[in-house]
Amino acid sequence: MHKCTQFGPTDNLRRQASWRIFFTLFVVFWFAQPFDIFYSVKYLDRTELLENVAAQTAQVQSVNVGRRVALGILSLFALVALRGKRTTTIRRRTALGSVLVMFLGWAVCSSLWADDVVLTLKRLTVLGALCLGALAAARSLSFMEFITFGLFSGGATLAVGVLCELFLGTLRPFDVGYRFCGELNPIYQGYSCGMLVLCAIASARHARNRWVYHLCALIGVGFLLLTRSRGPLVALALGWAMYAVLTFSRRQKLITLVVVMFMASGLIVLVQQVNLQDLQRLLLL
């Protein structure tokens, strides 16, 4: 007989606390990123987009209320979470931890030779708030909860972007020069899709209905290709390669290596046969 899993009051409280953290971090990202539901319409008019980018640049250089609100919420979350009960034990004596400590020390010392000390101190304050938020999230969430948050955040961002383009009539994947952006810049949207793909792949390893997560990963890859952004695509490839090295068996690594070699060979043949100018137009370089 199939044994049913019973969840007690502690498990329910734990899940409720996790989802509260998810929504808090998602709100922080929403205020910190330049979300614009009409971004796809502005992207069609390149002149208006350039004016919008210039306005956003001026806004970042001046007083950015949204990002200040995001940093305030993140700092408050960090203070509350760091004073609460610890969920995950953080290992300090690791190579990655040493590198992070060295980077933070170098960043603090950079104020000694900076030309604009006030601006440097402001950036260090922002970096400190981000570090506290990351530390609080690491203590409050388990590994699988981090993966769930990545699925939630990346999936919600992608869903909102698709709905925005469907509502505005800008979802035209078969048009020449089309780039999927939704409510974000195509590059930022690409990184969000890449996060969705990696989290879906990691979730499928520990789930029963793996096809659901594989479908989410496939959808994420499809929209990532529609953004036509090279940086997120390379980041996804590197992240997946690192995941394969850490989790795959020897047989799976061998199969993956053969597939990558065939793909690389096909790419080399494509580069040799296709005109460089046509290839640049294809990749939107």
Tab-separated table of C-alpha atoms in Angstrom:
chain	number	residue	atom	x	y	z
A	1	MET	CA	0.000	0.000	0.000
A	2	HIS	CA	1.046	3.540	-0.679
A	3	LYS	CA	2.117	5.298	2.457
A	4	CYS	CA	0.747	8.815	2.833
A	5	THR	CA	3.063	11.489	4.136
A	6	GLN	CA	1.721	13.366	7.123
A	7	PHE	CA	2.583	17.011	7.633
A	8	GLY	CA	2.451	18.422	11.111
A	9	PRO	CA	1.904	21.979	12.324
A	10	THR	CA	5.656	22.612	12.279
A	11	ASP	CA	5.894	21.724	8.582
A	12	ASN	CA	2.973	24.010	7.739
A	13	LEU	CA	4.528	26.895	9.653
A	14	ARG	CA	7.813	26.208	7.924
A	15	ARG	CA	6.211	26.362	4.473
A	16	GLN	CA	4.344	29.554	5.351
A	17	ALA	CA	7.562	31.197	6.542
A	18	SER	CA	9.359	30.122	3.363
A	19	TRP	CA	6.692	31.623	1.121
A	20	ARG	CA	6.759	34.856	3.091
A	21	ILE	CA	10.495	35.035	2.427
A	22	PHE	CA	9.875	34.272	-1.270
A	23	PHE	CA	7.414	37.137	-1.617
A	24	THR	CA	9.682	39.510	0.319
A	25	LEU	CA	12.654	38.798	-1.924
A	26	PHE	CA	10.472	38.996	-5.034
A	27	VAL	CA	9.232	42.430	-3.961
A	28	VAL	CA	12.853	43.490	-3.454
A	29	PHE	CA	13.714	42.372	-6.990
A	30	TRP	CA	10.612	44.091	-8.363
A	31	PHE	CA	11.594	47.457	-6.889
A	32	ALA	CA	15.295	47.038	-7.700
A	33	GLN	CA	14.858	46.119	-11.372
A	34	PRO	CA	13.581	48.618	-13.974
A	35	PHE	CA	10.320	46.745	-14.640
A	36	ASP	CA	8.131	48.333	-17.292
A	37	ILE	CA	5.054	46.546	-18.648
A	38	PHE	CA	5.221	48.720	-21.796
A	39	TYR	CA	8.894	47.989	-22.452
A	40	SER	CA	8.187	45.763	-25.469
A	41	VAL	CA	6.284	48.605	-27.166
A	42	LYS	CA	9.106	51.039	-26.481
A	43	TYR	CA	11.614	48.520	-27.810
A	44	LEU	CA	9.900	48.541	-31.198
A	45	ASP	CA	10.597	52.265	-31.446
A	46	ARG	CA	14.370	52.376	-31.105
A	47	THR	CA	14.445	56.169	-30.764
A	48	GLU	CA	12.024	56.075	-27.851
A	49	LEU	CA	13.979	53.199	-26.331
A	50	LEU	CA	17.221	55.201	-26.461
A	51	GLU	CA	15.472	58.106	-24.796
A	52	ASN	CA	14.066	55.737	-22.172
A	53	VAL	CA	17.511	54.250	-21.485
A	54	ALA	CA	18.970	57.736	-21.152
A	55	ALA	CA	16.207	58.666	-18.727
A	56	GLN	CA	16.813	55.495	-16.713
A	57	THR	CA	20.548	56.229	-16.620
A	58	ALA	CA	19.914	59.733	-15.339
A	59	GLN	CA	17.509	58.344	-12.777
A	60	VAL	CA	20.066	55.832	-11.500
A	61	GLN	CA	22.702	58.541	-11.214
A	62	SER	CA	20.315	60.762	-9.257
A	63	VAL	CA	17.857	59.656	-6.600
A	64	ASN	CA	16.345	56.253	-7.400
A	65	VAL	CA	13.420	55.855	-5.064
A	66	GLY	CA	12.604	52.304	-6.129
A	67	ARG	CA	16.045	50.932	-5.401
A	68	ARG	CA	16.194	52.743	-2.081
A	69	VAL	CA	12.904	51.112	-1.120
A	70	ALA	CA	14.302	47.736	-2.213
A	71	LEU	CA	17.455	48.196	-0.121
A	72	GLY	CA	15.353	49.270	2.857
A	73	ILE	CA	13.135	46.193	2.614
A	74	LEU	CA	16.178	43.953	2.148
A	75	SER	CA	17.957	45.462	5.168
A	76	LEU	CA	14.851	45.056	7.331
A	77	PHE	CA	14.493	41.453	6.184
A	78	ALA	CA	18.146	40.792	7.008
A	79	LEU	CA	17.839	42.212	10.517
A	80	VAL	CA	14.729	40.157	11.268
A	81	ALA	CA	16.069	36.943	9.714
A	82	LEU	CA	19.498	37.109	11.336
A	83	ARG	CA	17.900	37.489	14.763
A	84	GLY	CA	15.524	34.585	14.177
A	85	LYS	CA	15.995	30.848	14.363
A	86	ARG	CA	18.706	29.438	12.131
A	87	THR	CA	17.534	26.924	9.526
A	88	THR	CA	20.732	26.227	7.605
A	89	THR	CA	24.256	26.008	8.995
A	90	ILE	CA	26.739	27.989	6.913
A	91	ARG	CA	30.204	26.528	6.490
A	92	ARG	CA	32.748	29.301	6.842
A	93	ARG	CA	36.085	27.603	6.201
A	94	THR	CA	35.709	26.926	2.488
A	95	ALA	CA	37.549	28.128	-0.602
A	96	LEU	CA	34.503	30.062	-1.800
A	97	GLY	CA	34.097	31.712	1.595
A	98	SER	CA	37.742	32.769	1.590
A	99	VAL	CA	37.371	34.304	-1.872
A	100	LEU	CA	34.264	36.217	-0.794
A	101	VAL	CA	35.989	37.560	2.324
A	102	MET	CA	38.988	38.671	0.250
A	103	PHE	CA	36.698	40.411	-2.238
A	104	LEU	CA	34.820	42.252	0.512
A	105	GLY	CA	38.095	43.279	2.143
A	106	TRP	CA	39.417	44.581	-1.175
A	107	ALA	CA	36.188	46.518	-1.736
A	108	VAL	CA	36.453	48.178	1.670
A	109	CYS	CA	40.127	49.050	1.130
A	110	SER	CA	39.285	50.626	-2.232
A	111	SER	CA	37.880	53.629	-0.382
A	112	LEU	CA	41.468	54.547	0.607
A	113	TRP	CA	42.521	55.366	-2.972
A	114	ALA	CA	39.150	56.322	-4.468
A	115	ASP	CA	38.804	59.731	-6.151
A	116	ASP	CA	35.230	60.172	-4.883
A	117	VAL	CA	35.200	58.823	-1.327
A	118	VAL	CA	31.550	59.727	-0.701
A	119	LEU	CA	30.345	57.834	-3.775
A	120	THR	CA	32.533	54.863	-2.842
A	121	LEU	CA	31.078	54.760	0.679
A	122	LYS	CA	27.562	54.816	-0.795
A	123	ARG	CA	28.414	51.856	-3.011
A	124	LEU	CA	29.946	50.033	-0.041
A	125	THR	CA	26.726	50.622	1.913
A	126	VAL	CA	24.724	49.057	-0.918
A	127	LEU	CA	27.164	46.136	-1.064
A	128	GLY	CA	26.859	45.654	2.687
A	129	ALA	CA	23.055	45.564	2.477
A	130	LEU	CA	23.236	42.990	-0.322
A	131	CYS	CA	25.672	40.837	1.673
A	132	LEU	CA	23.471	40.942	4.763
A	133	GLY	CA	20.440	40.022	2.675
A	134	ALA	CA	22.302	37.114	1.081
A	135	LEU	CA	23.519	35.915	4.489
A	136	ALA	CA	20.017	36.134	5.935
A	137	ALA	CA	18.540	34.236	2.996
A	138	ALA	CA	21.241	31.560	3.288
A	139	ARG	CA	20.457	31.071	6.992
A	140	SER	CA	16.678	31.090	6.491
A	141	LEU	CA	16.272	28.879	3.425
A	142	SER	CA	17.407	25.365	2.666
A	143	PHE	CA	18.925	24.274	-0.631
A	144	MET	CA	15.636	23.076	-2.098
A	145	GLU	CA	13.893	26.235	-0.919
A	146	PHE	CA	16.452	28.281	-2.842
A	147	ILE	CA	15.667	26.197	-5.925
A	148	THR	CA	11.929	26.714	-5.356
A	149	PHE	CA	12.458	30.467	-5.073
A	150	GLY	CA	14.375	30.454	-8.361
A	151	LEU	CA	11.490	28.621	-10.018
A	152	PHE	CA	8.969	30.999	-8.490
A	153	SER	CA	10.873	34.171	-9.372
A	154	GLY	CA	11.961	33.135	-12.874
A	155	GLY	CA	8.576	31.647	-13.729
A	156	ALA	CA	6.649	34.673	-12.465
A	157	THR	CA	8.902	37.080	-14.380
A	158	LEU	CA	8.530	35.052	-17.573
A	159	ALA	CA	4.750	34.698	-17.169
A	160	VAL	CA	4.296	38.440	-16.621
A	161	GLY	CA	6.488	39.176	-19.641
A	162	VAL	CA	4.528	36.840	-21.909
A	163	LEU	CA	1.204	38.280	-20.724
A	164	CYS	CA	2.459	41.833	-21.319
A	165	GLU	CA	3.508	41.082	-24.885
A	166	LEU	CA	0.302	39.160	-25.610
A	167	PHE	CA	-1.807	42.046	-24.287
A	168	LEU	CA	0.203	44.668	-26.190
A	169	GLY	CA	0.427	42.601	-29.381
A	170	THR	CA	4.232	42.627	-29.472
A	171	LEU	CA	4.781	38.868	-29.176
A	172	ARG	CA	6.028	38.251	-32.736
A	173	PRO	CA	8.627	35.472	-32.597
A	174	PHE	CA	8.635	34.966	-36.385
A	175	ASP	CA	9.418	38.596	-37.226
A	176	VAL	CA	12.934	39.447	-38.359
A	177	GLY	CA	14.872	41.141	-35.569
A	178	TYR	CA	12.359	40.225	-32.859
A	179	ARG	CA	13.718	39.916	-29.328
A	180	PHE	CA	11.568	38.798	-26.427
A	181	CYS	CA	11.765	41.276	-23.556
A	182	GLY	CA	8.400	41.392	-21.794
A	183	GLU	CA	8.699	43.848	-18.919
A	184	LEU	CA	12.521	43.849	-18.914
A	185	ASN	CA	15.488	44.501	-21.110
A	186	PRO	CA	16.090	41.376	-23.268
A	187	ILE	CA	19.412	40.729	-21.506
A	188	TYR	CA	17.853	40.846	-18.031
A	189	GLN	CA	14.968	38.694	-19.244
A	190	GLY	CA	17.507	36.223	-20.600
A	191	TYR	CA	19.219	35.883	-17.231
A	192	SER	CA	15.832	35.329	-15.596
A	193	CYS	CA	15.038	32.572	-18.113
A	194	GLY	CA	18.439	31.013	-17.476
A	195	MET	CA	17.764	30.948	-13.742
A	196	LEU	CA	14.412	29.282	-14.432
A	197	VAL	CA	16.092	26.598	-16.558
A	198	LEU	CA	18.792	25.761	-14.004
A	199	CYS	CA	16.332	25.645	-11.101
A	200	ALA	CA	13.940	23.452	-13.088
A	201	ILE	CA	16.749	21.012	-13.948
A	202	ALA	CA	17.846	20.852	-10.304
A	203	SER	CA	14.241	20.368	-9.113
A	204	ALA	CA	13.641	17.519	-11.569
A	205	ARG	CA	16.418	15.543	-9.886
A	206	HIS	CA	14.469	15.403	-6.598
A	207	ALA	CA	10.865	15.348	-7.890
A	208	ARG	CA	8.421	12.616	-8.844
A	209	ASN	CA	6.776	14.307	-11.835
A	210	ARG	CA	10.033	15.142	-13.575
A	211	TRP	CA	8.364	15.871	-16.902
A	212	VAL	CA	6.763	19.008	-15.409
A	213	TYR	CA	10.149	20.483	-14.506
A	214	HIS	CA	11.663	19.344	-17.793
A	215	LEU	CA	8.825	21.155	-19.569
A	216	CYS	CA	9.541	24.307	-17.535
A	217	ALA	CA	13.217	24.057	-18.475
A	218	LEU	CA	12.335	23.605	-22.151
A	219	ILE	CA	10.050	26.651	-22.065
A	220	GLY	CA	12.779	28.659	-20.370
A	221	VAL	CA	15.318	27.668	-23.038
A	222	GLY	CA	12.880	28.591	-25.797
A	223	PHE	CA	12.245	32.098	-24.464
A	224	LEU	CA	15.938	32.532	-23.669
A	225	LEU	CA	16.697	31.903	-27.344
A	226	LEU	CA	13.971	34.395	-28.276
A	227	THR	CA	15.754	37.095	-26.263
A	228	ARG	CA	18.781	36.537	-28.545
A	229	SER	CA	21.134	37.536	-25.740
A	230	ARG	CA	24.596	36.002	-25.815
A	231	GLY	CA	25.609	36.678	-22.203
A	232	PRO	CA	22.694	34.805	-20.559
A	233	LEU	CA	23.109	31.931	-23.021
A	234	VAL	CA	26.805	31.562	-22.175
A	235	ALA	CA	26.029	31.867	-18.442
A	236	LEU	CA	23.411	29.116	-18.745
A	237	ALA	CA	25.867	26.858	-20.580
A	238	LEU	CA	28.539	27.387	-17.926
A	239	GLY	CA	26.053	26.859	-15.099
A	240	TRP	CA	24.740	23.672	-16.653
A	241	ALA	CA	28.298	22.435	-17.249
A	242	MET	CA	29.185	23.024	-13.581
A	243	TYR	CA	25.980	21.269	-12.502
A	244	ALA	CA	26.845	18.309	-14.739
A	245	VAL	CA	30.357	18.050	-13.312
A	246	LEU	CA	29.058	18.046	-9.728
A	247	THR	CA	26.046	15.743	-10.112
A	248	PHE	CA	26.353	13.530	-13.209
A	249	SER	CA	27.740	10.003	-13.124
A	250	ARG	CA	30.682	8.973	-15.297
A	251	ARG	CA	28.380	7.508	-17.937
A	252	GLN	CA	26.253	10.652	-18.061
A	253	LYS	CA	29.371	12.812	-18.275
A	254	LEU	CA	30.651	10.731	-21.196
A	255	ILE	CA	27.338	10.997	-23.053
A	256	THR	CA	27.223	14.740	-22.387
A	257	LEU	CA	30.786	15.150	-23.647
A	258	VAL	CA	29.966	13.302	-26.887
A	259	VAL	CA	26.856	15.451	-27.442
A	260	VAL	CA	28.799	18.659	-26.800
A	261	MET	CA	31.539	17.548	-29.218
A	262	PHE	CA	28.973	16.869	-31.960
A	263	MET	CA	27.341	20.260	-31.331
A	264	ALA	CA	30.717	22.013	-31.405
A	265	SER	CA	31.615	20.248	-34.654
A	266	GLY	CA	28.323	21.310	-36.204
A	267	LEU	CA	28.902	24.869	-35.077
A	268	ILE	CA	32.376	24.891	-36.632
A	269	VAL	CA	30.968	23.616	-39.938
A	270	LEU	CA	28.232	26.258	-39.785
A	271	VAL	CA	30.750	29.024	-39.204
A	272	GLN	CA	32.859	27.833	-42.133
A	273	GLN	CA	29.925	27.638	-44.567
A	274	VAL	CA	27.945	30.715	-43.541
A	275	ASN	CA	29.124	34.190	-44.345
A	276	LEU	CA	30.385	36.043	-41.275
A	277	GLN	CA	28.051	38.970	-41.935
A	278	ASP	CA	25.064	36.630	-42.220
A	279	LEU	CA	26.118	34.863	-39.007
A	280	GLN	CA	26.320	38.196	-37.176
A	281	ARG	CA	22.853	39.078	-38.410
A	282	LEU	CA	21.608	35.668	-37.246
A	283	LEU	CA	23.056	36.044	-33.750
A	284	LEU	CA	22.233	39.767	-33.523
A	285	LEU	CA	25.816	40.643	-32.598
